[in-house]
mmCIF file of C-alpha atoms in Angstrom:
data_model
loop_
_atom_site.group_PDB
_atom_site.id
_atom_site.type_symbol
_atom_site.label_atom_id
_atom_site.label_comp_id
_atom_site.label_asym_id
_atom_site.label_seq_id
_atom_site.Cartn_x
_atom_site.Cartn_y
_atom_site.Cartn_z
ATOM 1 C CA MET S 33 0.000 0.000 0.000
ATOM 2 C CA ASP S 34 1.182 3.522 -0.772
ATOM 3 C CA ARG S 35 0.092 5.044 2.518
ATOM 4 C CA PRO S 36 -0.856 3.537 5.879
ATOM 5 C CA ILE S 37 -4.513 3.295 6.796
ATOM 6 C CA ARG S 38 -5.480 5.516 9.737
ATOM 7 C CA ILE S 39 -7.270 4.306 12.865
ATOM 8 C CA LEU S 40 -8.965 6.874 15.125
ATOM 9 C CA HIS S 41 -8.988 6.105 18.861
ATOM 10 C CA VAL S 42 -11.508 8.121 20.868
ATOM 11 C CA LEU S 43 -10.462 8.761 24.475
ATOM 12 C CA GLY S 44 -10.979 11.169 27.329
ATOM 13 C CA GLY S 45 -7.356 12.281 26.988
ATOM 14 C CA THR S 46 -3.802 11.145 26.387
ATOM 15 C CA GLY S 47 -2.690 11.029 30.012
ATOM 16 C CA ALA S 48 -0.964 8.077 31.668
ATOM 17 C CA GLY S 49 -4.161 6.132 32.316
ATOM 18 C CA GLY S 50 -4.760 2.433 31.831
ATOM 19 C CA ALA S 51 -6.552 2.510 28.459
ATOM 20 C CA GLU S 52 -4.134 5.094 27.103
ATOM 21 C CA SER S 53 -1.102 3.062 28.207
ATOM 22 C CA ARG S 54 -2.433 -0.105 26.594
ATOM 23 C CA ILE S 55 -3.158 1.673 23.298
ATOM 24 C CA MET S 56 0.333 3.152 23.336
ATOM 25 C CA ASP S 57 1.850 -0.301 23.960
ATOM 26 C CA LEU S 58 -0.001 -1.474 20.853
ATOM 27 C CA TYR S 59 0.933 1.625 18.843
ATOM 28 C CA ARG S 60 4.663 1.190 19.512
ATOM 29 C CA GLU S 61 4.571 -2.389 18.204
ATOM 30 C CA MET S 62 2.373 -1.726 15.161
ATOM 31 C CA ASP S 63 3.912 -1.643 11.678
ATOM 32 C CA ARG S 64 3.319 2.058 11.080
ATOM 33 C CA THR S 65 4.069 1.765 7.368
ATOM 34 C CA GLN S 66 0.749 -0.117 7.190
ATOM 35 C CA ILE S 67 -1.286 1.247 10.099
ATOM 36 C CA GLN S 68 -1.213 4.648 11.799
ATOM 37 C CA PHE S 69 -3.093 5.724 14.915
ATOM 38 C CA ASP S 70 -4.767 9.084 15.460
ATOM 39 C CA PHE S 71 -6.492 10.260 18.636
ATOM 40 C CA LEU S 72 -9.712 12.177 19.265
ATOM 41 C CA VAL S 73 -9.660 13.445 22.845
ATOM 42 C CA HIS S 74 -11.684 15.765 25.067
ATOM 43 C CA SER S 75 -10.851 18.998 26.868
ATOM 44 C CA SER S 76 -12.663 21.653 28.894
ATOM 45 C CA ALA S 77 -10.495 24.225 27.092
ATOM 46 C CA VAL S 78 -12.497 23.573 23.915
ATOM 47 C CA LYS S 79 -16.119 24.707 24.084
ATOM 48 C CA ARG S 80 -17.435 24.188 20.551
ATOM 49 C CA ALA S 81 -16.546 22.968 17.093
ATOM 50 C CA GLY S 82 -13.920 25.182 15.503
ATOM 51 C CA ASP S 83 -12.251 26.236 18.750
ATOM 52 C CA ASP S 84 -8.469 26.249 18.751
ATOM 53 C CA PRO S 85 -7.374 22.800 20.029
ATOM 54 C CA ALA S 86 -4.026 24.305 21.022
ATOM 55 C CA LYS S 87 -5.811 25.743 24.072
ATOM 56 C CA ARG S 88 -5.686 22.247 25.548
ATOM 57 C CA GLU S 89 -2.689 21.613 27.781
ATOM 58 C CA ALA S 90 -0.311 18.941 26.504
ATOM 59 C CA GLN S 91 -0.719 15.549 28.182
ATOM 60 C CA PHE S 92 1.563 12.638 29.032
ATOM 61 C CA PHE S 93 1.647 10.847 25.669
ATOM 62 C CA ASP S 94 1.236 13.823 23.295
ATOM 63 C CA GLU S 95 4.892 14.151 22.330
ATOM 64 C CA GLU S 96 5.318 10.434 21.707
ATOM 65 C CA ILE S 97 2.134 10.225 19.613
ATOM 66 C CA GLU S 98 3.318 13.028 17.367
ATOM 67 C CA ARG S 99 6.789 11.492 17.124
ATOM 68 C CA LEU S 100 5.266 8.184 15.989
ATOM 69 C CA GLY S 101 3.279 9.978 13.287
ATOM 70 C CA GLY S 102 -0.113 10.278 14.957
ATOM 71 C CA HIS S 103 -2.421 13.280 15.030
ATOM 72 C CA ILE S 104 -4.351 14.526 18.072
ATOM 73 C CA TYR S 105 -7.781 16.113 17.571
ATOM 74 C CA VAL S 106 -9.846 17.716 20.326
ATOM 75 C CA LEU S 107 -13.557 17.819 21.202
ATOM 76 C CA PRO S 108 -15.224 19.731 24.045
ATOM 77 C CA LYS S 109 -15.440 17.692 27.237
ATOM 78 C CA PHE S 110 -18.871 16.133 27.675
ATOM 79 C CA LYS S 111 -20.603 17.453 30.798
ATOM 80 C CA VAL S 112 -24.208 16.258 30.302
ATOM 81 C CA TYR S 113 -25.643 19.789 30.199
ATOM 82 C CA ASN S 114 -23.705 20.496 26.972
ATOM 83 C CA TYR S 115 -25.209 17.488 25.175
ATOM 84 C CA PHE S 116 -26.351 19.447 22.108
ATOM 85 C CA ALA S 117 -23.137 21.462 21.812
ATOM 86 C CA TYR S 118 -21.137 18.226 22.109
ATOM 87 C CA ARG S 119 -23.203 16.531 19.416
ATOM 88 C CA ARG S 120 -22.742 19.499 17.068
ATOM 89 C CA ALA S 121 -18.971 19.397 17.646
ATOM 90 C CA VAL S 122 -18.883 15.666 16.868
ATOM 91 C CA LYS S 123 -20.864 16.114 13.661
ATOM 92 C CA ALA S 124 -18.652 19.005 12.579
ATOM 93 C CA PHE S 125 -15.517 16.938 13.206
ATOM 94 C CA PHE S 126 -16.577 13.933 11.148
ATOM 95 C CA ALA S 127 -17.988 16.160 8.397
ATOM 96 C CA GLY S 128 -14.402 17.262 7.832
ATOM 97 C CA HIS S 129 -12.614 13.949 8.507
ATOM 98 C CA HIS S 130 -13.373 10.942 6.320
ATOM 99 C CA GLU S 131 -9.856 9.517 6.248
ATOM 100 C CA PHE S 132 -10.194 6.831 8.908
ATOM 101 C CA GLN S 133 -10.661 3.131 8.224
ATOM 102 C CA VAL S 134 -11.788 2.414 11.784
ATOM 103 C CA VAL S 135 -13.097 4.562 14.636
ATOM 104 C CA GLN S 136 -12.446 2.733 17.908
ATOM 105 C CA GLY S 137 -14.279 4.337 20.823
ATOM 106 C CA HIS S 138 -12.731 3.595 24.205
ATOM 107 C CA MET S 139 -14.819 6.343 25.778
ATOM 108 C CA THR S 140 -18.075 4.385 25.824
ATOM 109 C CA SER S 141 -19.944 6.980 27.895
ATOM 110 C CA THR S 142 -20.540 9.053 24.741
ATOM 111 C CA ALA S 143 -19.893 6.472 22.000
ATOM 112 C CA SER S 144 -23.599 6.454 21.096
ATOM 113 C CA ILE S 145 -23.187 10.148 20.211
ATOM 114 C CA TYR S 146 -19.938 10.055 18.224
ATOM 115 C CA LEU S 147 -20.097 6.677 16.431
ATOM 116 C CA PRO S 148 -23.235 7.321 14.313
ATOM 117 C CA PRO S 149 -21.848 10.530 12.723
ATOM 118 C CA ALA S 150 -18.609 8.659 12.017
ATOM 119 C CA LYS S 151 -20.544 5.960 10.186
ATOM 120 C CA LYS S 152 -22.622 8.535 8.343
ATOM 121 C CA ALA S 153 -19.403 10.245 7.223
ATOM 122 C CA GLY S 154 -18.439 7.063 5.385
ATOM 123 C CA ILE S 155 -15.991 5.527 7.861
ATOM 124 C CA PRO S 156 -16.221 1.765 7.175
ATOM 125 C CA VAL S 157 -15.881 0.319 10.685
ATOM 126 C CA THR S 158 -16.949 1.543 14.128
ATOM 127 C CA VAL S 159 -15.961 -0.141 17.396
ATOM 128 C CA ALA S 160 -17.189 0.406 20.939
ATOM 129 C CA HIS S 161 -14.468 -0.853 23.297
ATOM 130 C CA SER S 162 -15.364 -1.285 26.978
ATOM 131 C CA ARG S 163 -12.346 -0.674 29.211
ATOM 132 C CA ASN S 164 -14.005 -0.533 32.624
ATOM 133 C CA ALA S 165 -16.667 -2.220 34.718
ATOM 134 C CA GLY S 166 -18.279 0.678 36.550
ATOM 135 C CA VAL S 167 -19.299 4.311 36.218
ATOM 136 C CA GLU S 168 -18.893 7.539 38.150
ATOM 137 C CA GLY S 169 -21.501 8.470 40.725
ATOM 138 C CA GLY S 170 -24.083 11.230 40.454
ATOM 139 C CA LEU S 171 -25.723 12.711 37.369
ATOM 140 C CA LYS S 172 -22.835 11.835 35.071
ATOM 141 C CA GLY S 173 -23.047 8.171 36.037
ATOM 142 C CA ILE S 174 -26.796 8.129 35.387
ATOM 143 C CA ALA S 175 -26.273 9.822 32.017
ATOM 144 C CA THR S 176 -23.594 7.284 31.109
ATOM 145 C CA ARG S 177 -25.958 4.382 31.788
ATOM 146 C CA VAL S 178 -28.676 5.995 29.663
ATOM 147 C CA LEU S 179 -26.354 6.807 26.771
ATOM 148 C CA ARG S 180 -24.887 3.293 26.751
ATOM 149 C CA ARG S 181 -28.283 1.601 26.724
ATOM 150 C CA ASN S 182 -28.377 0.813 22.988
ATOM 151 C CA LEU S 183 -24.665 1.055 22.265
ATOM 152 C CA TYR S 184 -24.485 -2.634 21.360
ATOM 153 C CA ARG S 185 -26.870 -1.939 18.464
ATOM 154 C CA ILE S 186 -24.982 1.164 17.276
ATOM 155 C CA ALA S 187 -21.391 -0.087 16.929
ATOM 156 C CA ASP S 188 -20.304 -2.470 14.161
ATOM 157 C CA HIS S 189 -18.124 -4.312 16.681
ATOM 158 C CA CYS S 190 -18.276 -4.575 20.466
ATOM 159 C CA PHE S 191 -14.963 -5.180 22.250
ATOM 160 C CA ALA S 192 -14.295 -5.497 25.982
ATOM 161 C CA CYS S 193 -11.159 -6.021 28.058
ATOM 162 C CA SER S 194 -12.951 -8.600 30.226
ATOM 163 C CA ARG S 195 -16.266 -10.393 30.473
ATOM 164 C CA LEU S 196 -17.244 -8.146 33.401
ATOM 165 C CA ALA S 197 -16.451 -5.002 31.383
ATOM 166 C CA GLY S 198 -18.495 -6.386 28.490
ATOM 167 C CA ILE S 199 -21.529 -7.077 30.657
ATOM 168 C CA ASP S 200 -21.329 -3.647 32.281
ATOM 169 C CA VAL S 201 -21.455 -1.778 28.953
ATOM 170 C CA PHE S 202 -23.247 -4.083 26.503
ATOM 171 C CA GLY S 203 -25.380 -6.249 28.784
ATOM 172 C CA ARG S 204 -25.198 -9.878 29.855
ATOM 173 C CA ALA S 205 -27.394 -11.162 27.019
ATOM 174 C CA TRP S 206 -25.187 -9.619 24.315
ATOM 175 C CA VAL S 207 -22.049 -11.075 25.929
ATOM 176 C CA GLU S 208 -23.552 -14.536 26.409
ATOM 177 C CA ALA S 209 -24.777 -14.525 22.811
ATOM 178 C CA GLY S 210 -21.138 -14.176 21.736
ATOM 179 C CA HIS S 211 -21.510 -10.719 20.209
ATOM 180 C CA VAL S 212 -18.791 -9.127 22.383
ATOM 181 C CA LYS S 213 -15.152 -9.843 21.593
ATOM 182 C CA ILE S 214 -13.173 -10.190 24.834
ATOM 183 C CA ILE S 215 -9.636 -8.874 24.290
ATOM 184 C CA HIS S 216 -7.474 -8.826 27.395
ATOM 185 C CA ASN S 217 -5.376 -5.721 28.022
ATOM 186 C CA ALA S 218 -1.936 -6.801 26.841
ATOM 187 C CA ILE S 219 1.325 -5.191 27.954
ATOM 188 C CA ASP S 220 4.934 -5.214 26.835
ATOM 189 C CA ALA S 221 5.558 -8.082 29.239
ATOM 190 C CA GLY S 222 9.287 -8.384 28.580
ATOM 191 C CA LYS S 223 9.838 -4.804 29.722
ATOM 192 C CA PHE S 224 8.538 -5.659 33.216
ATOM 193 C CA THR S 225 10.322 -8.991 33.682
ATOM 194 C CA TYR S 226 12.053 -9.220 37.067
ATOM 195 C CA ARG S 227 15.739 -8.260 36.979
ATOM 196 C CA PRO S 228 17.637 -8.427 40.290
ATOM 197 C CA GLU S 229 20.314 -5.968 39.143
ATOM 198 C CA LYS S 230 17.686 -3.370 38.135
ATOM 199 C CA ARG S 231 15.907 -3.872 41.458
ATOM 200 C CA ALA S 232 19.099 -3.231 43.430
ATOM 201 C CA ALA S 233 19.961 -0.127 41.394
ATOM 202 C CA MET S 234 16.466 1.333 41.675
ATOM 203 C CA ARG S 235 16.219 0.771 45.418
ATOM 204 C CA GLU S 236 19.613 2.385 45.876
ATOM 205 C CA GLN S 237 18.538 5.361 43.756
ATOM 206 C CA LEU S 238 15.359 5.830 45.804
ATOM 207 C CA GLY S 239 17.154 5.389 49.122
ATOM 208 C CA ILE S 240 15.071 2.373 50.136
ATOM 209 C CA ALA S 241 17.634 -0.432 49.819
ATOM 210 C CA ASP S 242 16.857 -1.839 53.285
ATOM 211 C CA LYS S 243 13.087 -1.193 53.278
ATOM 212 C CA PHE S 244 10.057 -3.380 52.631
ATOM 213 C CA VAL S 245 8.244 -1.639 49.785
ATOM 214 C CA VAL S 246 4.493 -1.711 49.233
ATOM 215 C CA GLY S 247 3.638 -0.481 45.741
ATOM 216 C CA HIS S 248 0.595 0.797 43.889
ATOM 217 C CA VAL S 249 0.065 2.314 40.435
ATOM 218 C CA GLY S 250 -3.138 4.155 39.626
ATOM 219 C CA ARG S 251 -4.886 7.455 39.079
ATOM 220 C CA PHE S 252 -5.871 9.316 42.244
ATOM 221 C CA ASN S 253 -9.646 9.112 41.931
ATOM 222 C CA THR S 254 -12.528 7.429 43.725
ATOM 223 C CA GLN S 255 -12.356 4.201 41.728
ATOM 224 C CA LYS S 256 -8.880 3.262 43.001
ATOM 225 C CA ASN S 257 -9.867 3.479 46.694
ATOM 226 C CA HIS S 258 -6.707 5.216 47.930
ATOM 227 C CA PRO S 259 -8.110 6.068 51.408
ATOM 228 C CA TYR S 260 -8.482 2.354 52.159
ATOM 229 C CA LEU S 261 -5.062 1.587 50.661
ATOM 230 C CA ILE S 262 -3.451 4.157 52.965
ATOM 231 C CA ASP S 263 -5.327 2.710 55.951
ATOM 232 C CA ILE S 264 -3.913 -0.706 55.052
ATOM 233 C CA PHE S 265 -0.400 0.679 54.936
ATOM 234 C CA ALA S 266 -0.849 2.505 58.258
ATOM 235 C CA GLU S 267 -1.821 -0.822 59.836
ATOM 236 C CA PHE S 268 1.134 -2.566 58.221
ATOM 237 C CA VAL S 269 3.590 0.034 59.554
ATOM 238 C CA ARG S 270 2.548 -0.980 63.067
ATOM 239 C CA MET S 271 3.795 -4.481 62.263
ATOM 240 C CA GLU S 272 6.804 -3.528 60.128
ATOM 241 C CA LYS S 273 8.560 -0.255 61.013
ATOM 242 C CA ASP S 274 10.928 -0.387 58.017
ATOM 243 C CA ALA S 275 8.118 -0.179 55.467
ATOM 244 C CA VAL S 276 7.669 2.285 52.624
ATOM 245 C CA LEU S 277 4.650 2.902 50.386
ATOM 246 C CA ILE S 278 5.292 4.064 46.799
ATOM 247 C CA LEU S 279 2.337 5.484 44.876
ATOM 248 C CA LEU S 280 2.685 6.070 41.137
ATOM 249 C CA GLY S 281 0.075 8.199 39.396
ATOM 250 C CA ASP S 282 -1.646 11.535 39.642
ATOM 251 C CA GLY S 283 -5.173 12.847 39.778
ATOM 252 C CA PRO S 284 -7.715 15.010 41.615
ATOM 253 C CA ASP S 285 -7.472 13.177 44.954
ATOM 254 C CA ARG S 286 -3.690 13.270 45.321
ATOM 255 C CA LYS S 287 -3.510 16.280 47.667
ATOM 256 C CA ARG S 288 -6.226 14.799 49.888
ATOM 257 C CA MET S 289 -4.262 11.551 50.152
ATOM 258 C CA GLU S 290 -1.076 13.441 51.023
ATOM 259 C CA ASP S 291 -3.013 15.171 53.811
ATOM 260 C CA LYS S 292 -4.396 11.840 55.018
ATOM 261 C CA CYS S 293 -0.894 10.394 55.279
ATOM 262 C CA GLY S 294 0.146 13.447 57.304
ATOM 263 C CA ALA S 295 -2.817 13.060 59.649
ATOM 264 C CA LEU S 296 -1.924 9.377 60.212
ATOM 265 C CA GLY S 297 1.711 10.254 60.954
ATOM 266 C CA ILE S 298 3.105 8.228 58.041
ATOM 267 C CA ARG S 299 3.857 10.984 55.519
ATOM 268 C CA ASP S 300 7.610 10.371 55.756
ATOM 269 C CA LYS S 301 7.052 6.726 54.784
ATOM 270 C CA VAL S 302 5.022 7.420 51.632
ATOM 271 C CA LEU S 303 6.536 8.427 48.297
ATOM 272 C CA PHE S 304 4.099 10.105 45.896
ATOM 273 C CA ALA S 305 6.068 9.453 42.706
ATOM 274 C CA GLY S 306 3.609 10.904 40.160
ATOM 275 C CA ASN S 307 3.413 9.666 36.572
ATOM 276 C CA GLN S 308 6.602 8.017 35.367
ATOM 277 C CA ARG S 309 7.966 7.429 31.873
ATOM 278 C CA GLN S 310 9.481 4.123 32.990
ATOM 279 C CA PRO S 311 7.094 2.639 35.571
ATOM 280 C CA GLU S 312 8.681 -0.778 35.025
ATOM 281 C CA ASP S 313 11.706 0.370 37.037
ATOM 282 C CA TYR S 314 9.503 1.086 40.048
ATOM 283 C CA TYR S 315 7.872 -2.338 39.900
ATOM 284 C CA GLN S 316 11.368 -3.788 40.253
ATOM 285 C CA ALA S 317 11.788 -1.867 43.522
ATOM 286 C CA PHE S 318 8.465 -3.047 45.006
ATOM 287 C CA ASP S 319 8.120 -6.074 47.305
ATOM 288 C CA ILE S 320 4.334 -6.405 47.007
ATOM 289 C CA PHE S 321 1.593 -4.788 44.918
ATOM 290 C CA LEU S 322 -1.800 -3.618 46.210
ATOM 291 C CA LEU S 323 -4.939 -2.888 44.177
ATOM 292 C CA PRO S 324 -7.995 -2.386 46.427
ATOM 293 C CA SER S 325 -10.154 -0.796 43.697
ATOM 294 C CA PHE S 326 -13.930 -0.487 43.868
ATOM 295 C CA HIS S 327 -14.164 -1.635 40.243
ATOM 296 C CA GLU S 328 -11.935 -2.320 37.233
ATOM 297 C CA GLY S 329 -12.294 -3.635 33.704
ATOM 298 C CA LEU S 330 -9.107 -5.620 33.444
ATOM 299 C CA PRO S 331 -6.360 -3.627 35.158
ATOM 300 C CA GLY S 332 -3.167 -3.485 33.128
ATOM 301 C CA VAL S 333 -1.246 -2.513 36.248
ATOM 302 C CA LEU S 334 -2.093 -5.871 37.805
ATOM 303 C CA VAL S 335 -0.755 -7.633 34.713
ATOM 304 C CA GLU S 336 2.377 -5.473 34.923
ATOM 305 C CA ALA S 337 2.854 -6.408 38.583
ATOM 306 C CA GLN S 338 2.604 -10.101 37.777
ATOM 307 C CA ALA S 339 5.037 -9.634 34.896
ATOM 308 C CA ALA S 340 7.448 -8.197 37.470
ATOM 309 C CA GLY S 341 7.041 -11.314 39.631
ATOM 310 C CA LEU S 342 5.324 -9.479 42.500
ATOM 311 C CA PRO S 343 2.874 -10.977 44.981
ATOM 312 C CA CYS S 344 -0.394 -9.068 44.514
ATOM 313 C CA LEU S 345 -3.286 -8.370 46.890
ATOM 314 C CA VAL S 346 -6.367 -7.322 44.959
ATOM 315 C CA SER S 347 -9.973 -6.477 45.778
ATOM 316 C CA ASP S 348 -12.444 -9.239 44.949
ATOM 317 C CA THR S 349 -14.359 -6.790 42.751
ATOM 318 C CA VAL S 350 -11.576 -7.149 40.148
ATOM 319 C CA THR S 351 -12.227 -9.773 37.470
ATOM 320 C CA GLU S 352 -10.574 -13.184 37.834
ATOM 321 C CA GLU S 353 -9.494 -12.866 34.202
ATOM 322 C CA ALA S 354 -6.681 -10.593 35.389
ATOM 323 C CA ARG S 355 -5.076 -13.513 37.256
ATOM 324 C CA ALA S 356 -2.401 -14.729 34.855
ATOM 325 C CA THR S 357 -0.243 -16.349 37.583
ATOM 326 C CA ASP S 358 -0.567 -17.755 41.088
ATOM 327 C CA LEU S 359 0.820 -14.483 42.503
ATOM 328 C CA VAL S 360 -2.635 -12.913 42.894
ATOM 329 C CA LYS S 361 -4.813 -13.170 45.992
ATOM 330 C CA TYR S 362 -8.278 -11.603 46.106
ATOM 331 C CA LEU S 363 -9.560 -9.991 49.302
ATOM 332 C CA SER S 364 -12.719 -8.124 50.258
ATOM 333 C CA ILE S 365 -12.510 -4.355 50.752
ATOM 334 C CA GLU S 366 -15.344 -4.767 53.260
ATOM 335 C CA GLN S 367 -12.836 -6.302 55.700
ATOM 336 C CA PRO S 368 -10.890 -4.203 58.207
ATOM 337 C CA ALA S 369 -7.661 -2.769 56.783
ATOM 338 C CA ARG S 370 -5.739 -4.857 59.323
ATOM 339 C CA VAL S 371 -6.750 -8.053 57.501
ATOM 340 C CA TRP S 372 -4.973 -6.829 54.362
ATOM 341 C CA ALA S 373 -1.982 -5.734 56.452
ATOM 342 C CA GLU S 374 -1.704 -9.230 57.903
ATOM 343 C CA GLU S 375 -1.774 -10.680 54.379
ATOM 344 C CA ILE S 376 1.104 -8.382 53.428
ATOM 345 C CA MET S 377 3.012 -9.588 56.489
ATOM 346 C CA ALA S 378 2.450 -13.195 55.439
ATOM 347 C CA ARG S 379 4.175 -12.422 52.125
ATOM 348 C CA ARG S 380 7.239 -10.710 53.590
ATOM 349 C CA CYS S 381 9.612 -13.325 52.190
ATOM 350 C CA CYS S 382 8.108 -14.202 48.811
ATOM 351 C CA GLU S 383 10.774 -14.995 46.238
ATOM 352 C CA ARG S 384 10.530 -13.150 42.920
ATOM 353 C CA ARG S 385 10.646 -15.086 39.661
ATOM 354 C CA ASN S 386 10.551 -14.605 35.910
ATOM 355 C CA THR S 387 6.913 -14.933 34.796
ATOM 356 C CA TYR S 388 7.245 -13.968 31.119
ATOM 357 C CA GLU S 389 6.224 -17.351 29.707
ATOM 358 C CA GLU S 390 3.146 -17.443 31.927
ATOM 359 C CA LEU S 391 2.068 -13.971 30.808
ATOM 360 C CA ALA S 392 2.692 -14.680 27.125
ATOM 361 C CA GLY S 393 0.901 -18.024 27.365
ATOM 362 C CA SER S 394 -2.152 -16.304 28.828
ATOM 363 C CA GLY S 395 -2.340 -13.804 25.971
ATOM 364 C CA PHE S 396 -1.083 -10.791 27.913
ATOM 365 C CA ASP S 397 1.974 -9.948 25.781
ATOM 366 C CA VAL S 398 1.291 -7.140 23.309
ATOM 367 C CA LYS S 399 3.926 -8.446 20.889
ATOM 368 C CA ILE S 400 1.636 -11.430 20.299
ATOM 369 C CA GLN S 401 -1.627 -9.470 20.354
ATOM 370 C CA VAL S 402 -0.478 -6.903 17.782
ATOM 371 C CA GLU S 403 -0.823 -9.401 14.937
ATOM 372 C CA GLY S 404 -4.500 -9.917 15.758
ATOM 373 C CA TYR S 405 -5.135 -6.179 15.663
ATOM 374 C CA ARG S 406 -3.264 -5.904 12.371
ATOM 375 C CA GLU S 407 -5.601 -8.468 10.791
ATOM 376 C CA PHE S 408 -8.619 -6.646 12.156
ATOM 377 C CA TYR S 409 -7.576 -3.164 11.083
ATOM 378 C CA LEU S 410 -6.472 -4.208 7.580
ATOM 379 C CA TYR S 411 -9.031 -6.884 6.733
ATOM 380 C CA GLY S 412 -11.832 -6.681 9.301
ATOM 381 C CA ASP S 413 -10.970 -10.157 10.620
ATOM 382 C CA ASP S 414 -11.251 -10.278 14.420
ATOM 383 C CA SER S 415 -10.754 -14.052 14.727
ATOM 384 C CA LYS S 416 -7.143 -13.676 15.890
ATOM 385 C CA LEU S 417 -7.965 -11.172 18.611
#
């Protein structure tokens, strides 16, 4: 082919979130002489169609996307009350952009608004891709449920990162009828493989060589349940004085969590590391990984932690499909935080191991998954996904 086909991914943004990270893992491995990715994102800085997208602040992956040859387009952020303005902006965008072979909507909350105009504009294939198994609270959550109600009838293809995520967005009947393609969130597994020399260097760099390190990676928002995670760590510190908690990520609740750590007297034992370009190095430094989320689709961070050979304690609201190894134990977040702390204590001496073959064998290595996406994007064949 003379030029690569272009695939448009619709997202909330290009920050260091789970869906964004998984798409970027795929993008890096894709043969970009055949297939190029573009991104349609949302920003409060843009109010209507025709506004200058440069008003939007650059996000985590912007520079890399542009370096790989992708384009970033911007829509106004959907806020329920701006439904009609949002719909006009969507229609205006697709009226001027017919170049995409596939529009893949990872932002399913408004996919029923933006996929029909894409189809009407002549784009051959539309995909609704469920990446989560829950919604925000309040009016926005109610609106999301309403807008998703007939999404399974609107999209040409329905994808989901797990069975639970598929049921949440498309309904149990559609999943059980086999109309939803379950595609696990794959990572660059080899990048996270446990390396003792990297672990030693990273722990030395962070000044935690002699500490027991509890790790977590996730956006600071309600879904990730950081208050409970910090309570768990506070209980664990009572059992193990030489403990450190490392939190990767950013988000609206970060300052509140910093204040909570101060109030509990453990602020000096908690490292808020922010978003990192090489999170795999931090996994090497961890001794255990915690994920007490209220809900998830299929958390890529849990796959990353297993790829790094870490014992993992995870809330029982997280799908079993994320368990690629025997390193994962599910616990209830309804239990006292001390119960989780005792489980951490029981894993004080777990020996790390190389889990790459287990991850690859379970379909979680993006280098294997990329071929399935290539067949789908070029030929419409999803049988290898």
